[in-house]
Amino acid sequence: MIITKIKGGLGNQMFQYALAKSLSIRKDDTFKMDISFYSRQVLIKFDLNMFNIEENYATKKDINLYAGKENILFKLKRKLNISLNRPISYFSEKKDSIFDENVFKYKNTIYLDGYWQNQKYFQNIKDDLIQDFTLKDSLGDSSKGYLRKIKETNSIGMHIRRGDYVHDSHTNSVHGVCGLDYYENSEKYCNDKISNATYFIFSDDIKWCKNNFNFIENKIFIEESKNAVEDLVLMKNCKHNIIANSTFSWWGAWLNENPEKIVISPFKWFVNYEMNQNTSTLIPSTWLRL
């Protein structure tokens, strides 16, 4: 059996699900999701169940048995950075974004704890993931209107991630934020390659974008969709993508089925130099890094 710990926002959840799905197909094994992380969260929630995923959930007994029981003593040791004894089934990610082939060598049961931001874990099951990451329910009326315009135009989905990237000091120190120069250079590149482009702008801070993206003439701000999942569906339906250093827009571009798509990604994914070097297999070779 495979159990994957689901944590973080939608993009992270998708990476964690994708690895477990890939393992289950490769090993002909069942997989479950541990979503206990969200019982303690206020600002973020489990969103994968809005897609047509395989909904199998780990029980508390499963989690305690294969990841270890996180009692008061366990939490105290973790806080004091004392070595933690985990069951042999527990497998944690060693380095962010680095592919670890050992994850495929498990015996019996494996409990996965990490972010697994590397397409090498699951690129062989892309068709399965495209199917799984389709909406259970239909788009809302506003999003249906956006989708019609996306399909009728030479659409470029542009994602601007701000929120905690700007306002949370720790998150900002890890990720930083894409500057306006990145988006200006990306727009110039696209305009040279694509005639009559229409830019569909996705962001968690549309007000800021309206005040700063006057350099783009033909644009539509996505501001009446119901949630992030609808935004992702709209993003992947654009003909081309300009993404932020965000797993959310990474998935929008990766799931885009246009065989002639142009995808532009920021060269600087993390602030830390070593972490940024580790993204060489996160970003597909066909994508342009600016």
mmCIF file of C-alpha atoms in Angstrom:
data_model
loop_
_atom_site.group_PDB
_atom_site.id
_atom_site.type_symbol
_atom_site.label_atom_id
_atom_site.label_comp_id
_atom_site.label_asym_id
_atom_site.label_seq_id
_atom_site.Cartn_x
_atom_site.Cartn_y
_atom_site.Cartn_z
ATOM 1 C CA MET A 1 0.000 0.000 0.000
ATOM 2 C CA ILE A 2 1.057 3.602 -0.674
ATOM 3 C CA ILE A 3 0.083 6.495 1.586
ATOM 4 C CA THR A 4 0.903 10.035 0.543
ATOM 5 C CA LYS A 5 0.801 12.960 2.937
ATOM 6 C CA ILE A 6 -1.132 15.797 1.333
ATOM 7 C CA LYS A 7 -0.101 19.255 2.516
ATOM 8 C CA GLY A 8 0.192 22.794 1.237
ATOM 9 C CA GLY A 9 -1.809 24.558 -1.454
ATOM 10 C CA LEU A 10 -3.382 23.133 -4.592
ATOM 11 C CA GLY A 11 -0.169 22.909 -6.648
ATOM 12 C CA ASN A 12 1.635 21.012 -3.898
ATOM 13 C CA GLN A 13 -1.328 18.704 -3.420
ATOM 14 C CA MET A 14 -1.203 17.809 -7.105
ATOM 15 C CA PHE A 15 2.495 16.863 -6.969
ATOM 16 C CA GLN A 16 1.909 14.660 -3.918
ATOM 17 C CA TYR A 17 -1.058 12.949 -5.566
ATOM 18 C CA ALA A 18 0.814 12.519 -8.873
ATOM 19 C CA LEU A 19 3.721 10.623 -7.312
ATOM 20 C CA ALA A 20 1.375 8.285 -5.411
ATOM 21 C CA LYS A 21 -0.668 7.643 -8.550
ATOM 22 C CA SER A 22 2.500 6.940 -10.535
ATOM 23 C CA LEU A 23 3.746 4.508 -7.895
ATOM 24 C CA SER A 24 0.394 2.739 -7.731
ATOM 25 C CA ILE A 25 0.380 2.141 -11.496
ATOM 26 C CA ARG A 26 4.027 1.079 -11.641
ATOM 27 C CA LYS A 27 3.690 -1.303 -8.673
ATOM 28 C CA ASP A 28 0.069 -2.351 -9.293
ATOM 29 C CA ASP A 29 -0.678 -1.248 -5.746
ATOM 30 C CA THR A 30 -3.370 0.755 -3.952
ATOM 31 C CA PHE A 31 -2.799 4.260 -2.631
ATOM 32 C CA LYS A 32 -4.415 6.437 -0.010
ATOM 33 C CA MET A 33 -4.149 10.100 0.910
ATOM 34 C CA ASP A 34 -3.418 11.357 4.411
ATOM 35 C CA ILE A 35 -5.259 14.695 4.602
ATOM 36 C CA SER A 36 -4.943 15.162 8.383
ATOM 37 C CA PHE A 37 -2.765 18.254 7.756
ATOM 38 C CA TYR A 38 -5.872 20.282 6.896
ATOM 39 C CA SER A 39 -7.606 19.700 10.225
ATOM 40 C CA ARG A 40 -5.186 22.262 11.668
ATOM 41 C CA GLN A 41 -5.364 24.816 8.846
ATOM 42 C CA VAL A 42 -7.441 27.968 8.499
ATOM 43 C CA LEU A 43 -6.123 29.697 5.374
ATOM 44 C CA ILE A 44 -5.600 26.702 3.077
ATOM 45 C CA LYS A 45 -7.759 23.659 2.472
ATOM 46 C CA PHE A 46 -7.807 20.322 0.719
ATOM 47 C CA ASP A 47 -8.928 21.029 -2.860
ATOM 48 C CA LEU A 48 -8.099 17.854 -4.770
ATOM 49 C CA ASN A 49 -11.569 16.422 -4.166
ATOM 50 C CA MET A 50 -12.942 18.969 -6.647
ATOM 51 C CA PHE A 51 -11.200 16.936 -9.352
ATOM 52 C CA ASN A 52 -12.022 13.453 -10.659
ATOM 53 C CA ILE A 53 -9.273 11.890 -8.563
ATOM 54 C CA GLU A 54 -9.133 8.486 -6.919
ATOM 55 C CA GLU A 55 -10.525 9.324 -3.502
ATOM 56 C CA ASN A 56 -9.062 6.834 -1.062
ATOM 57 C CA TYR A 57 -8.228 8.247 2.351
ATOM 58 C CA ALA A 58 -5.894 6.943 5.039
ATOM 59 C CA THR A 59 -7.382 6.339 8.466
ATOM 60 C CA LYS A 60 -5.811 7.552 11.704
ATOM 61 C CA LYS A 61 -4.792 3.949 12.346
ATOM 62 C CA ASP A 62 -3.047 3.790 8.934
ATOM 63 C CA ILE A 63 -1.184 7.021 9.642
ATOM 64 C CA ASN A 64 -0.048 6.025 13.139
ATOM 65 C CA LEU A 65 1.087 2.616 11.917
ATOM 66 C CA TYR A 66 3.050 3.693 8.848
ATOM 67 C CA ALA A 67 4.174 7.250 9.692
ATOM 68 C CA GLY A 68 4.428 6.977 13.460
ATOM 69 C CA LYS A 69 2.216 8.241 16.219
ATOM 70 C CA GLU A 70 2.754 11.965 16.742
ATOM 71 C CA ASN A 71 2.119 12.184 20.488
ATOM 72 C CA ILE A 72 3.299 14.880 22.911
ATOM 73 C CA LEU A 73 6.769 13.323 23.279
ATOM 74 C CA PHE A 74 7.162 13.111 19.500
ATOM 75 C CA LYS A 75 6.215 16.780 19.042
ATOM 76 C CA LEU A 76 8.595 17.857 21.821
ATOM 77 C CA LYS A 77 11.486 15.958 20.191
ATOM 78 C CA ARG A 78 10.710 17.553 16.825
ATOM 79 C CA LYS A 79 10.666 21.018 18.391
ATOM 80 C CA LEU A 80 14.055 20.364 20.023
ATOM 81 C CA ASN A 81 15.485 18.869 16.809
ATOM 82 C CA ILE A 82 16.027 15.514 18.512
ATOM 83 C CA SER A 83 16.238 12.501 16.185
ATOM 84 C CA LEU A 84 12.807 10.970 15.584
ATOM 85 C CA ASN A 85 12.197 7.267 15.335
ATOM 86 C CA ARG A 86 9.922 6.521 12.405
ATOM 87 C CA PRO A 87 8.574 3.198 11.117
ATOM 88 C CA ILE A 88 10.558 1.598 8.269
ATOM 89 C CA SER A 89 7.635 2.408 5.945
ATOM 90 C CA TYR A 90 8.167 6.180 6.414
ATOM 91 C CA PHE A 91 9.922 7.801 3.422
ATOM 92 C CA SER A 92 10.660 11.518 3.490
ATOM 93 C CA GLU A 93 11.931 13.679 0.663
ATOM 94 C CA LYS A 94 15.661 14.291 1.032
ATOM 95 C CA LYS A 95 16.127 17.389 -1.160
ATOM 96 C CA ASP A 96 13.588 19.752 -2.677
ATOM 97 C CA SER A 97 12.952 19.131 -6.394
ATOM 98 C CA ILE A 98 15.664 16.434 -6.676
ATOM 99 C CA PHE A 99 14.472 13.146 -8.209
ATOM 100 C CA ASP A 100 15.052 10.213 -5.851
ATOM 101 C CA GLU A 101 14.745 6.836 -7.581
ATOM 102 C CA ASN A 102 14.760 5.084 -4.190
ATOM 103 C CA VAL A 103 11.125 5.999 -3.781
ATOM 104 C CA PHE A 104 10.314 3.269 -6.317
ATOM 105 C CA LYS A 105 12.156 0.555 -4.364
ATOM 106 C CA TYR A 106 9.808 0.196 -1.409
ATOM 107 C CA LYS A 107 8.645 -3.147 -0.040
ATOM 108 C CA ASN A 108 5.136 -3.795 1.274
ATOM 109 C CA THR A 109 3.984 -0.299 2.382
ATOM 110 C CA ILE A 110 5.407 3.205 1.956
ATOM 111 C CA TYR A 111 4.332 6.456 3.597
ATOM 112 C CA LEU A 112 5.418 9.442 1.476
ATOM 113 C CA ASP A 113 6.195 12.763 3.165
ATOM 114 C CA GLY A 114 7.456 15.502 0.870
ATOM 115 C CA TYR A 115 6.579 17.868 -1.957
ATOM 116 C CA TRP A 116 8.014 15.783 -4.835
ATOM 117 C CA GLN A 117 8.253 18.705 -7.265
ATOM 118 C CA ASN A 118 9.863 16.833 -10.118
ATOM 119 C CA GLN A 119 8.056 15.657 -13.240
ATOM 120 C CA LYS A 120 10.317 12.601 -13.543
ATOM 121 C CA TYR A 121 8.195 10.940 -10.874
ATOM 122 C CA PHE A 122 5.083 10.925 -13.033
ATOM 123 C CA GLN A 123 5.711 12.135 -16.592
ATOM 124 C CA ASN A 124 5.020 8.601 -17.876
ATOM 125 C CA ILE A 125 1.377 8.802 -16.682
ATOM 126 C CA LYS A 126 0.539 12.248 -18.055
ATOM 127 C CA ASP A 127 -2.658 11.064 -19.783
ATOM 128 C CA ASP A 128 -3.914 9.563 -16.511
ATOM 129 C CA LEU A 129 -3.230 12.785 -14.634
ATOM 130 C CA ILE A 130 -4.920 14.927 -17.288
ATOM 131 C CA GLN A 131 -8.007 12.775 -16.752
ATOM 132 C CA ASP A 132 -7.778 12.825 -12.954
ATOM 133 C CA PHE A 133 -7.327 16.589 -12.839
ATOM 134 C CA THR A 134 -10.583 17.367 -14.638
ATOM 135 C CA LEU A 135 -13.417 19.046 -12.777
ATOM 136 C CA LYS A 136 -16.109 16.938 -11.127
ATOM 137 C CA ASP A 137 -18.680 19.702 -11.542
ATOM 138 C CA SER A 138 -19.189 22.184 -14.350
ATOM 139 C CA LEU A 139 -17.579 25.603 -14.332
ATOM 140 C CA GLY A 140 -19.502 28.527 -12.908
ATOM 141 C CA ASP A 141 -21.198 30.894 -15.356
ATOM 142 C CA SER A 142 -18.455 33.543 -15.181
ATOM 143 C CA SER A 143 -15.735 30.969 -15.792
ATOM 144 C CA LYS A 144 -17.685 29.539 -18.719
ATOM 145 C CA GLY A 145 -17.617 33.022 -20.231
ATOM 146 C CA TYR A 146 -13.860 33.296 -19.710
ATOM 147 C CA LEU A 147 -13.381 29.840 -21.233
ATOM 148 C CA ARG A 148 -15.253 30.818 -24.404
ATOM 149 C CA LYS A 149 -12.970 33.844 -24.838
ATOM 150 C CA ILE A 150 -9.891 31.726 -24.129
ATOM 151 C CA LYS A 151 -10.851 29.276 -26.869
ATOM 152 C CA GLU A 152 -11.801 32.007 -29.368
ATOM 153 C CA THR A 153 -8.539 33.968 -29.084
ATOM 154 C CA ASN A 154 -4.785 33.483 -29.251
ATOM 155 C CA SER A 155 -4.913 33.211 -25.491
ATOM 156 C CA ILE A 156 -1.920 33.502 -23.180
ATOM 157 C CA GLY A 157 -2.496 32.668 -19.541
ATOM 158 C CA MET A 158 -0.313 34.888 -17.354
ATOM 159 C CA HIS A 159 -0.033 34.055 -13.648
ATOM 160 C CA ILE A 160 1.176 36.547 -11.047
ATOM 161 C CA ARG A 161 1.756 35.075 -7.580
ATOM 162 C CA ARG A 162 1.828 37.582 -4.746
ATOM 163 C CA GLY A 163 -0.017 36.978 -1.459
ATOM 164 C CA ASP A 164 2.317 35.169 0.978
ATOM 165 C CA TYR A 165 5.209 35.525 -1.489
ATOM 166 C CA VAL A 166 5.087 39.254 -0.728
ATOM 167 C CA HIS A 167 3.612 39.552 2.762
ATOM 168 C CA ASP A 168 5.120 36.569 4.624
ATOM 169 C CA SER A 169 8.792 37.200 5.400
ATOM 170 C CA HIS A 170 9.775 33.518 5.564
ATOM 171 C CA THR A 171 7.995 32.605 2.316
ATOM 172 C CA ASN A 172 9.496 35.649 0.615
ATOM 173 C CA SER A 173 12.991 34.620 1.748
ATOM 174 C CA VAL A 174 12.508 31.204 0.095
ATOM 175 C CA HIS A 175 10.639 32.078 -3.100
ATOM 176 C CA GLY A 176 11.014 35.790 -3.672
ATOM 177 C CA VAL A 177 8.637 37.229 -6.254
ATOM 178 C CA CYS A 178 8.768 37.632 -10.034
ATOM 179 C CA GLY A 179 9.429 41.259 -10.930
ATOM 180 C CA LEU A 180 7.586 43.304 -13.532
ATOM 181 C CA ASP A 181 10.625 43.036 -15.810
ATOM 182 C CA TYR A 182 10.040 39.286 -16.086
ATOM 183 C CA TYR A 183 6.463 39.824 -17.260
ATOM 184 C CA GLU A 184 7.459 42.665 -19.596
ATOM 185 C CA ASN A 185 10.156 40.507 -21.237
ATOM 186 C CA SER A 186 7.768 37.553 -21.479
ATOM 187 C CA GLU A 187 5.107 39.701 -23.129
ATOM 188 C CA LYS A 188 7.625 41.047 -25.659
ATOM 189 C CA TYR A 189 8.733 37.529 -26.524
ATOM 190 C CA CYS A 190 5.155 36.318 -26.981
ATOM 191 C CA ASN A 191 4.159 39.311 -29.071
ATOM 192 C CA ASP A 192 7.026 38.534 -31.467
ATOM 193 C CA LYS A 193 5.823 34.941 -31.837
ATOM 194 C CA ILE A 194 2.037 35.205 -31.583
ATOM 195 C CA SER A 195 -0.192 37.552 -33.556
ATOM 196 C CA ASN A 196 -3.195 39.236 -31.941
ATOM 197 C CA ALA A 197 -2.463 37.743 -28.532
ATOM 198 C CA THR A 198 -4.940 38.169 -25.689
ATOM 199 C CA TYR A 199 -3.518 37.970 -22.186
ATOM 200 C CA PHE A 200 -5.665 36.365 -19.495
ATOM 201 C CA ILE A 201 -4.281 37.512 -16.164
ATOM 202 C CA PHE A 202 -4.592 35.234 -13.124
ATOM 203 C CA SER A 203 -3.506 36.418 -9.689
ATOM 204 C CA ASP A 204 -4.224 36.384 -5.985
ATOM 205 C CA ASP A 205 -3.867 40.177 -6.139
ATOM 206 C CA ILE A 206 -5.815 41.383 -9.177
ATOM 207 C CA LYS A 207 -6.001 44.938 -7.795
ATOM 208 C CA TRP A 208 -2.201 45.178 -7.829
ATOM 209 C CA CYS A 209 -2.106 43.761 -11.363
ATOM 210 C CA LYS A 210 -4.621 46.328 -12.604
ATOM 211 C CA ASN A 211 -2.353 49.071 -11.285
ATOM 212 C CA ASN A 212 0.860 47.660 -12.753
ATOM 213 C CA PHE A 213 0.125 45.887 -16.041
ATOM 214 C CA ASN A 214 -0.682 48.891 -18.220
ATOM 215 C CA PHE A 215 2.095 47.801 -20.606
ATOM 216 C CA ILE A 216 -0.210 45.029 -21.859
ATOM 217 C CA GLU A 217 -2.867 46.369 -24.206
ATOM 218 C CA ASN A 218 -5.086 43.380 -24.920
ATOM 219 C CA LYS A 219 -5.811 41.793 -21.550
ATOM 220 C CA ILE A 220 -8.602 40.261 -19.498
ATOM 221 C CA PHE A 221 -8.376 39.975 -15.718
ATOM 222 C CA ILE A 222 -9.748 36.747 -14.282
ATOM 223 C CA GLU A 223 -11.593 38.053 -11.248
ATOM 224 C CA GLU A 224 -15.028 36.394 -11.219
ATOM 225 C CA SER A 225 -14.127 32.701 -11.101
ATOM 226 C CA LYS A 226 -15.331 30.768 -8.049
ATOM 227 C CA ASN A 227 -12.037 29.364 -6.785
ATOM 228 C CA ALA A 228 -8.436 28.402 -7.542
ATOM 229 C CA VAL A 229 -9.481 25.104 -9.102
ATOM 230 C CA GLU A 230 -11.539 26.931 -11.744
ATOM 231 C CA ASP A 231 -8.577 29.246 -12.346
ATOM 232 C CA LEU A 232 -6.354 26.225 -12.961
ATOM 233 C CA VAL A 233 -8.830 24.759 -15.440
ATOM 234 C CA LEU A 234 -8.988 28.078 -17.307
ATOM 235 C CA MET A 235 -5.215 28.422 -17.239
ATOM 236 C CA LYS A 236 -4.593 24.998 -18.770
ATOM 237 C CA ASN A 237 -7.050 25.791 -21.573
ATOM 238 C CA CYS A 238 -5.081 28.849 -22.679
ATOM 239 C CA LYS A 239 -3.075 28.235 -25.827
ATOM 240 C CA HIS A 240 0.131 29.463 -24.168
ATOM 241 C CA ASN A 241 1.309 30.190 -20.625
ATOM 242 C CA ILE A 242 3.526 32.610 -18.752
ATOM 243 C CA ILE A 243 3.917 31.174 -15.280
ATOM 244 C CA ALA A 244 5.134 32.470 -11.935
ATOM 245 C CA ASN A 245 7.592 30.610 -9.696
ATOM 246 C CA SER A 246 4.571 28.749 -8.398
ATOM 247 C CA THR A 247 3.512 25.097 -8.481
ATOM 248 C CA PHE A 248 -0.021 26.300 -9.151
ATOM 249 C CA SER A 249 0.761 27.857 -12.525
ATOM 250 C CA TRP A 250 3.326 25.105 -13.236
ATOM 251 C CA TRP A 251 0.423 22.645 -13.300
ATOM 252 C CA GLY A 252 -1.665 24.962 -15.456
ATOM 253 C CA ALA A 253 1.087 24.942 -18.078
ATOM 254 C CA TRP A 254 2.026 21.256 -17.722
ATOM 255 C CA LEU A 255 -1.591 20.119 -18.192
ATOM 256 C CA ASN A 256 -2.016 22.382 -21.233
ATOM 257 C CA GLU A 257 -2.616 19.988 -24.146
ATOM 258 C CA ASN A 258 -1.820 22.399 -26.981
ATOM 259 C CA PRO A 259 1.043 20.646 -28.865
ATOM 260 C CA GLU A 260 2.338 24.015 -30.101
ATOM 261 C CA LYS A 261 2.166 25.813 -26.766
ATOM 262 C CA ILE A 262 4.767 28.343 -25.687
ATOM 263 C CA VAL A 263 5.475 28.207 -21.968
ATOM 264 C CA ILE A 264 7.662 30.798 -20.280
ATOM 265 C CA SER A 265 8.967 30.146 -16.774
ATOM 266 C CA PRO A 266 11.065 32.375 -14.503
ATOM 267 C CA PHE A 267 14.726 31.376 -14.459
ATOM 268 C CA LYS A 268 14.853 32.140 -10.739
ATOM 269 C CA TRP A 269 12.444 29.732 -9.029
ATOM 270 C CA PHE A 270 13.945 30.037 -5.535
ATOM 271 C CA VAL A 271 15.997 32.772 -3.895
ATOM 272 C CA ASN A 272 18.670 30.309 -2.736
ATOM 273 C CA TYR A 273 21.196 29.523 -5.484
ATOM 274 C CA GLU A 274 21.520 25.798 -4.723
ATOM 275 C CA MET A 275 17.769 25.292 -4.480
ATOM 276 C CA ASN A 276 17.366 27.121 -7.778
ATOM 277 C CA GLN A 277 19.912 24.807 -9.444
ATOM 278 C CA ASN A 278 17.801 21.850 -8.314
ATOM 279 C CA THR A 279 14.916 22.961 -10.546
ATOM 280 C CA SER A 280 16.651 21.821 -13.734
ATOM 281 C CA THR A 281 14.342 18.784 -13.992
ATOM 282 C CA LEU A 282 11.291 20.567 -12.590
ATOM 283 C CA ILE A 283 11.051 22.765 -15.681
ATOM 284 C CA PRO A 284 10.509 20.791 -18.939
ATOM 285 C CA SER A 285 13.241 21.329 -21.518
ATOM 286 C CA THR A 286 10.695 22.658 -24.034
ATOM 287 C CA TRP A 287 9.815 25.586 -21.772
ATOM 288 C CA LEU A 288 11.661 28.893 -22.073
ATOM 289 C CA ARG A 289 13.242 30.260 -18.902
ATOM 290 C CA LEU A 290 13.616 34.032 -18.688
#
